[in-house]
Tab-separated table of C-alpha atoms in Angstrom:
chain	number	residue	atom	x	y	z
A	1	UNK	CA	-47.075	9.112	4.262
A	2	UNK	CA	-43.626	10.694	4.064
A	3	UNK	CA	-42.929	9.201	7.336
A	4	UNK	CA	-43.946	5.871	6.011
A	5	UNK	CA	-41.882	6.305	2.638
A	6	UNK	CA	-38.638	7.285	4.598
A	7	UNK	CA	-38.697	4.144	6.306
A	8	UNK	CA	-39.518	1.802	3.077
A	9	UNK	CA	-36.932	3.843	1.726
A	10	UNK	CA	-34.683	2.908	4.768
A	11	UNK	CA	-35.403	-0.901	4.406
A	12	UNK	CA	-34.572	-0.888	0.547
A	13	UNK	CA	-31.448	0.779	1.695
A	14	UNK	CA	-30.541	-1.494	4.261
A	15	UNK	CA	-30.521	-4.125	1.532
A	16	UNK	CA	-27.463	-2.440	-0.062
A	17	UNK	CA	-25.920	-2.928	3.329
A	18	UNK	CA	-26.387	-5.904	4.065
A	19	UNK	CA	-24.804	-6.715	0.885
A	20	UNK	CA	-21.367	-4.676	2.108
A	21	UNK	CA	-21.530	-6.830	5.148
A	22	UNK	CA	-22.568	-10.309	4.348
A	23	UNK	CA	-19.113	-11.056	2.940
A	24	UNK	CA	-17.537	-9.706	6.193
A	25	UNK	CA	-19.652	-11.514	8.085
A	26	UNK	CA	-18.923	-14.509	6.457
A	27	UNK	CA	-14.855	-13.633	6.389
A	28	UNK	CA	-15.260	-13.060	10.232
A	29	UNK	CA	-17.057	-16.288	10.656
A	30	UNK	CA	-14.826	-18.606	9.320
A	31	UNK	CA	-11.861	-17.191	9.961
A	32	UNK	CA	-12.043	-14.811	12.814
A	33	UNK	CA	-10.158	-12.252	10.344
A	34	UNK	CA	-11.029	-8.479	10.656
A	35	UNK	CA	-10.563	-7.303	6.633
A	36	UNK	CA	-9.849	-3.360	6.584
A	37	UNK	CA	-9.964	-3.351	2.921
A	38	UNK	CA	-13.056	-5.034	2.479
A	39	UNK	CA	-14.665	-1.577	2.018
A	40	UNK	CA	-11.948	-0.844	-0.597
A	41	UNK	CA	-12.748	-4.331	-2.363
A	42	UNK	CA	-15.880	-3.369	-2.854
A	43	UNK	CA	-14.922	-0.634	-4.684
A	44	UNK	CA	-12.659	-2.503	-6.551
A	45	UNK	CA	-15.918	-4.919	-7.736
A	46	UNK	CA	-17.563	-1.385	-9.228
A	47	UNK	CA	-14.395	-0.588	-11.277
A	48	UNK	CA	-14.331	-3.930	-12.417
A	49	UNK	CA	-18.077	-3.794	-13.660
A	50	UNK	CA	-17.452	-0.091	-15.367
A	51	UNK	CA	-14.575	-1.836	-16.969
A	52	UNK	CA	-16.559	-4.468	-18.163
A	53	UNK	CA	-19.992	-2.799	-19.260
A	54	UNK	CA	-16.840	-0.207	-21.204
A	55	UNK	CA	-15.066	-2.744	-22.953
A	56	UNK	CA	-18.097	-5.683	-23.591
A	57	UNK	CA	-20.743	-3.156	-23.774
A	58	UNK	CA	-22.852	-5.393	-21.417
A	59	UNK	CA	-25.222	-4.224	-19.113
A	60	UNK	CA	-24.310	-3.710	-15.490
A	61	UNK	CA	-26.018	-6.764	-14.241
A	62	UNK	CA	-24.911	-8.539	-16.887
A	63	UNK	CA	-21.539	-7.833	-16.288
A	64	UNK	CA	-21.466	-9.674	-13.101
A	65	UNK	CA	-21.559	-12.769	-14.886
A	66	UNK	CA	-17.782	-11.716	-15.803
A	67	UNK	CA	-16.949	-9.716	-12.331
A	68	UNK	CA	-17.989	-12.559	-9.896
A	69	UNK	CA	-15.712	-15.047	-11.294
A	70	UNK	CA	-13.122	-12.424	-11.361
A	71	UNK	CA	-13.666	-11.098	-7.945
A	72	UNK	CA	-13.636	-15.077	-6.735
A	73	UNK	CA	-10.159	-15.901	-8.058
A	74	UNK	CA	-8.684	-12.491	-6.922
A	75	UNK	CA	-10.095	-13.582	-3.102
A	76	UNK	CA	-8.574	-17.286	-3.497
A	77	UNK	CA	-5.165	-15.805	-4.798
A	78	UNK	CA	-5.326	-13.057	-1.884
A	79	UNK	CA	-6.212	-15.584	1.154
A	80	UNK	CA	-3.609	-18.107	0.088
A	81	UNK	CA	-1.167	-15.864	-1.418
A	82	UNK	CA	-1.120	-13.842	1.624
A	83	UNK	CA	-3.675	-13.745	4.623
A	84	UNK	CA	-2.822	-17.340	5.066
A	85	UNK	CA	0.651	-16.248	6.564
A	86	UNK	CA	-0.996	-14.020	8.667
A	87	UNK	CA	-3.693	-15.935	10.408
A	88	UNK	CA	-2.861	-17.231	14.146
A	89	UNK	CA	-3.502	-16.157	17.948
A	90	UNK	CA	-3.033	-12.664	17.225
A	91	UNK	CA	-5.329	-10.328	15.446
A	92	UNK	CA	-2.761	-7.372	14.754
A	93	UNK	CA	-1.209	-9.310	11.788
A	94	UNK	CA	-3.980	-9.347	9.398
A	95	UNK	CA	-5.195	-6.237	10.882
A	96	UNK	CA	-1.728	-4.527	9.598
A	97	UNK	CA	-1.761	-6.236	6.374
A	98	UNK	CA	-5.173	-5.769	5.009
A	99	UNK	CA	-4.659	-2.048	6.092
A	100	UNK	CA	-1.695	-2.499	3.968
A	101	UNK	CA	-4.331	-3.702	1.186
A	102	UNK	CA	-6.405	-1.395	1.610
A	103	UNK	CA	-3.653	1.895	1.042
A	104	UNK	CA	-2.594	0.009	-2.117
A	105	UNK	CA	-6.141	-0.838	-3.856
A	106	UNK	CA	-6.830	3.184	-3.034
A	107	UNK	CA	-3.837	4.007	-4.613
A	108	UNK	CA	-4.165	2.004	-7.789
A	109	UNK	CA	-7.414	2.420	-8.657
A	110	UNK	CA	-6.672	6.128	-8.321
A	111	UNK	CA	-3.940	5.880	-10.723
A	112	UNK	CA	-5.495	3.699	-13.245
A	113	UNK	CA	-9.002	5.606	-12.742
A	114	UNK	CA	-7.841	8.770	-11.614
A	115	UNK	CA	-9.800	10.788	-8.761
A	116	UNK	CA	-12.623	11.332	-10.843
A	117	UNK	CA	-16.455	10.022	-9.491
A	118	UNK	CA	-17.644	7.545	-11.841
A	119	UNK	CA	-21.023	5.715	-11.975
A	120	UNK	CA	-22.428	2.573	-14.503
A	121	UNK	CA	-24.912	3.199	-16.699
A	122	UNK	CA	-28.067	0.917	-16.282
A	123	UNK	CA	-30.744	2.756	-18.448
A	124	UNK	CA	-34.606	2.588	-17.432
A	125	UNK	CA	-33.638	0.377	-14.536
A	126	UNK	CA	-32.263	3.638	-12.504
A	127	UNK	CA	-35.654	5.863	-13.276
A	128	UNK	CA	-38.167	3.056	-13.409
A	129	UNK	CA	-40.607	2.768	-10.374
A	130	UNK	CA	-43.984	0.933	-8.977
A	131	UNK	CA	-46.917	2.414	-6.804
A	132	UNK	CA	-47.609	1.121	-3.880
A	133	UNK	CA	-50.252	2.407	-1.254
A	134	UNK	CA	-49.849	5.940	-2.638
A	135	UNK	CA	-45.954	5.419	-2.446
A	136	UNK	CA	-43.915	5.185	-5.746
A	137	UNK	CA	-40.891	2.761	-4.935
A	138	UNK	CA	-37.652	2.518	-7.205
A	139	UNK	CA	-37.623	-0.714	-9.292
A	140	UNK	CA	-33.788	-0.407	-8.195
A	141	UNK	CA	-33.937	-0.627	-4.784
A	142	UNK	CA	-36.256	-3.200	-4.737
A	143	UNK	CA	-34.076	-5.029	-6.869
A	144	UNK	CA	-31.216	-4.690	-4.687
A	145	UNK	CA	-33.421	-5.552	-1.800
A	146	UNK	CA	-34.518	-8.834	-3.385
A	147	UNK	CA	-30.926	-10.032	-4.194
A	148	UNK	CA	-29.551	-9.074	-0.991
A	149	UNK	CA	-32.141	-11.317	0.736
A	150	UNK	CA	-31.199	-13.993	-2.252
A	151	UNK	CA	-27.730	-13.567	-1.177
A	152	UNK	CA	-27.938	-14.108	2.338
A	153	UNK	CA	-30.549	-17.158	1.435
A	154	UNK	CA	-28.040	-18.878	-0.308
A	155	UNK	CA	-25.254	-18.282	1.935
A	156	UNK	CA	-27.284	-19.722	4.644
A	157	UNK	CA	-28.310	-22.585	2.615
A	158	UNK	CA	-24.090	-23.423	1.947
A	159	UNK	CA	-23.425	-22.836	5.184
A	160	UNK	CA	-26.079	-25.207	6.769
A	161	UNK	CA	-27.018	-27.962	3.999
A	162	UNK	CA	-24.121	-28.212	1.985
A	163	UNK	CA	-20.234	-30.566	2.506
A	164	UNK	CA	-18.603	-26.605	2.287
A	165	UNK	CA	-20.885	-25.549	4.635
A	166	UNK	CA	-19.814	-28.148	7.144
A	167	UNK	CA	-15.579	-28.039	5.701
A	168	UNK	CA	-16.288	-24.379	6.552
A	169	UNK	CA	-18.004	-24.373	9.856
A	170	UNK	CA	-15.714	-27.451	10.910
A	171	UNK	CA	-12.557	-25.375	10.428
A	172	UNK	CA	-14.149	-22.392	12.250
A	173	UNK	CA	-15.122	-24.544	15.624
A	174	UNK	CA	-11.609	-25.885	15.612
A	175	UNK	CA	-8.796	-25.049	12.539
A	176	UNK	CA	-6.413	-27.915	13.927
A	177	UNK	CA	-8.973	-30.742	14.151
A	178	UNK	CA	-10.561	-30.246	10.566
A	179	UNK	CA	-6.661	-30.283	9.595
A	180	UNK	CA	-6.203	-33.776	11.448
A	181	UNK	CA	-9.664	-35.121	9.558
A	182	UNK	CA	-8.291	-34.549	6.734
A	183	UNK	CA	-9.407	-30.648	5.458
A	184	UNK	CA	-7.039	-28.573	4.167
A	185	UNK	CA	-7.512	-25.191	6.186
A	186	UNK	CA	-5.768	-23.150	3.919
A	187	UNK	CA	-7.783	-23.945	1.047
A	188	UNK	CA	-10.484	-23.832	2.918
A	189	UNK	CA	-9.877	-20.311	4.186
A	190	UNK	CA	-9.413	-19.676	0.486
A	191	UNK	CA	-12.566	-20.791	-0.540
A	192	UNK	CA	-14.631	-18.624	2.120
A	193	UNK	CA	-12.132	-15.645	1.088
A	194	UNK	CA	-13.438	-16.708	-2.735
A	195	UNK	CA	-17.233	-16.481	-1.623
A	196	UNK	CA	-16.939	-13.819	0.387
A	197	UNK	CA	-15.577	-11.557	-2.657
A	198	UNK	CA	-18.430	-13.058	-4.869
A	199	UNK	CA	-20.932	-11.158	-2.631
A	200	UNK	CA	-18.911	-8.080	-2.480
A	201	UNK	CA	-18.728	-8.251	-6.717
A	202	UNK	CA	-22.627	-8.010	-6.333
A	203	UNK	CA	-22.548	-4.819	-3.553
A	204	UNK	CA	-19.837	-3.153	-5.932
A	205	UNK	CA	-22.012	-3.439	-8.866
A	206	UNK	CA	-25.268	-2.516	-7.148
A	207	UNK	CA	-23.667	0.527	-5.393
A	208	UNK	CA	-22.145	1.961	-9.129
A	209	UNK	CA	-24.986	1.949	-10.389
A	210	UNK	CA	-27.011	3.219	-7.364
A	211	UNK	CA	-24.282	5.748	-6.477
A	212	UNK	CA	-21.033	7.486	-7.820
A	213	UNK	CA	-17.938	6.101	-7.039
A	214	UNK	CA	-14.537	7.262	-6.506
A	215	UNK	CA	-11.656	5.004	-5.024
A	216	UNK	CA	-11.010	7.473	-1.822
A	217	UNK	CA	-14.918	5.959	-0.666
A	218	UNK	CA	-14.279	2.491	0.613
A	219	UNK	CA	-13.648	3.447	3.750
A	220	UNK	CA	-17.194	4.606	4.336
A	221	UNK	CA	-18.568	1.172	2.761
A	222	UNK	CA	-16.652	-0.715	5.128
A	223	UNK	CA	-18.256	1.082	8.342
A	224	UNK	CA	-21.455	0.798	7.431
A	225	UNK	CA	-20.688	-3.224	6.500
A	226	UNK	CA	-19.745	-3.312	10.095
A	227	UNK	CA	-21.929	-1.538	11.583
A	228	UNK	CA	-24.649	-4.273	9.658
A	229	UNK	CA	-22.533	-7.088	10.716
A	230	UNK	CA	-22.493	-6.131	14.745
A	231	UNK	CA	-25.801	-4.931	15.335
A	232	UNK	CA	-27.101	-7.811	13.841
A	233	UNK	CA	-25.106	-9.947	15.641
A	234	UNK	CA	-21.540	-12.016	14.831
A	235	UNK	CA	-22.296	-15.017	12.742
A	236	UNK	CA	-25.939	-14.196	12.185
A	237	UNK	CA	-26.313	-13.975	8.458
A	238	UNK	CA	-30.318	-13.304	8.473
A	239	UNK	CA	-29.147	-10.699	11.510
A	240	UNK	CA	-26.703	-9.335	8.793
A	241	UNK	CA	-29.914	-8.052	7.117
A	242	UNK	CA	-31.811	-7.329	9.578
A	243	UNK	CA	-28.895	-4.963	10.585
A	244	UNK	CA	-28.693	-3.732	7.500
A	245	UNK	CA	-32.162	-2.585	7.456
A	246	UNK	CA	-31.543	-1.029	10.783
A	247	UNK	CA	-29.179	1.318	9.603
A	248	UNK	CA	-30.927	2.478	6.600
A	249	UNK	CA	-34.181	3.218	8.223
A	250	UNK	CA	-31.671	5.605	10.886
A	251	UNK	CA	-30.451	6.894	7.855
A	252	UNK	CA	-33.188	7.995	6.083
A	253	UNK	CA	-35.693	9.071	9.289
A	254	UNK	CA	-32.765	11.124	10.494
A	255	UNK	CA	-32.510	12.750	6.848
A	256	UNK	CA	-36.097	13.136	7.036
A	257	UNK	CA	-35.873	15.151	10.241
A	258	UNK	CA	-32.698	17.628	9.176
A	259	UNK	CA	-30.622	16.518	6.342
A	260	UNK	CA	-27.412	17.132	7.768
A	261	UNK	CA	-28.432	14.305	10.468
A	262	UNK	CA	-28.231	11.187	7.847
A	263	UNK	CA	-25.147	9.367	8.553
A	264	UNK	CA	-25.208	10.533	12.402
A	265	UNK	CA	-28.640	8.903	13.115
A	266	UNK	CA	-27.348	5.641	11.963
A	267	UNK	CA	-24.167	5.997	13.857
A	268	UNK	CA	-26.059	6.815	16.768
A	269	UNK	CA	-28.318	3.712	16.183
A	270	UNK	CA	-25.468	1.483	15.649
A	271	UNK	CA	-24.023	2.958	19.169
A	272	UNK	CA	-27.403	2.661	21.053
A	273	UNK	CA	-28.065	-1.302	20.296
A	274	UNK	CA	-24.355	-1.885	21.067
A	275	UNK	CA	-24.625	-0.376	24.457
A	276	UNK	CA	-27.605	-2.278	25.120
A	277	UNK	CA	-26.738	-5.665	23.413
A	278	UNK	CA	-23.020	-5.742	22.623
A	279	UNK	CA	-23.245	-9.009	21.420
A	280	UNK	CA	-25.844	-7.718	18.732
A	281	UNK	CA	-29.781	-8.121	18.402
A	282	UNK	CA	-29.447	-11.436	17.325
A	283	UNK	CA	-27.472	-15.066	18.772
A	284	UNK	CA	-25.075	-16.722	16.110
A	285	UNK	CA	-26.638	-19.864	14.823
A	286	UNK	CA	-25.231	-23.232	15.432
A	287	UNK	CA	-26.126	-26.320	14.159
């Protein structure tokens, strides 16, 4: 049975994941843009909900009624403000700049936070549990779990049944042809930027109140969002999760066998499926 619990553990924790690396799949999707500070943004969506559940007194969830929104705009603003002017044949541009991003969100939350680790306060949700089959499961994780598969359900749904969806996939096939029918790529771009930072709002609030935080961790979030993103497969939202899962379960068997061997089991599971299937375990949809 503890074998069995490390791995329902695993999945529940690949939910969080696949929360860190939906929005970068979707960012990498549409615009073929590699964002180094999307690990730091996350972390930016936590301190945003503390700030929130300090000043309103809301609840953590409840404060993402307030941090989405928030977290939208600031992505809009960021992809047309900036990104925009960086997008073209060559990768190293917005490779440079969100590194550039990523130095300065460190550095200000650290100034305006300090180095301390913080964590949001979400009352009986963080102790409360069910039994299942003689395991006892975290209401938390579950709840992550379910919202992560939400998440990806309705991202799927825009990208697939909605006008966006098709503005958005239009503009990825072929940037100068949606611009000749009449989409505006740049506000397009901004849009997906806008969404993608929505979903990261919801992984920065579930992680603070999972987890302490401290701005010097994005880095970490961001490797594990990619390591989701490619063994799942590029442009595979459902493989998003599945990858996710992946790399919790390697996580929490590999704790399960030495404790010191938790981050390196997933690494080596993330290095194992790439040899094998480089282009991930899963083809991008079309269509």
């Amino acid at each position: 049975m503890e074998w069995v619990n490390a791995v329902v553990q695993g999945t529940l924790l690949g939910g969080l994941y696949a929360l860190f690396a939906a929005g970068l799949s979707l960012i990498f999707g549409v615009m073929r843009l590699v964002n180094i500070a999307h690990g730091d943004l996350i972390i930016l969506g936590a301190y945003l909900g503390l700030s929130v559940t300090a000043i309103l007194g809301l609840h953590p969830l409840l404060a993402l009624l307030v941090v989405v929104p928030c977290m939208a705009l600031i992505g809009y603003v960021l992809q047309r403000g900036i990104l925009n002017q960086t997008l073209g044949g060559d990768l190293l541009p917005p490779l440079l700049v969100t590194f550039g991003l990523s130095v300065i969100l460190q550095n200000a939350l650290l100034e305006i936070y300090s180095a301390d680790p913080q964590k949001m306060n979400a009352g009986a949700l963080e102790t409360a549990s069910v039994s299942a089959g003689g395991l006892s499961i975290g209401v938390l994780p579950l709840l992550t779990f379910a919202i992560a598969v939400a998440v990806i359900a309705a991202l799927q749904w825009t990208f697939y049944q909605t006008a966006l969806g098709r503005a958005f996939r239009a503009t990825s096939d072929n940037a100068e042809i949606a611009q000749l029918m009449g989409l505006n790529r740049r506000h397009i771009f901004g849009l997906a930027m806008a969404l993608a930072l929505a979903v990261t709002a919801i992984a920065g609030i579930m992680l603070g109140i999972r987890t302490s935080f401290d701005p010097s961790i994005g880095g970490g979030r961001l490797i594990f969002g990619f390591e989701a993103v490619i063994i799942g497969g590029l442009g595979n939202l459902w493989g998003t999760l599945a990858g996710g899962v992946i790399l919790g379960v390697a996580q929490t068997v590999g704790a399960k066998i030495d404790p010191g061997w938790q981050l390196l089991a997933g690494h080596i599971a993330f290095l194992v499926i790439l040899a094998v299937r480089p282009q991930g375990l899963f083809p991008r949809i079309s269509g």
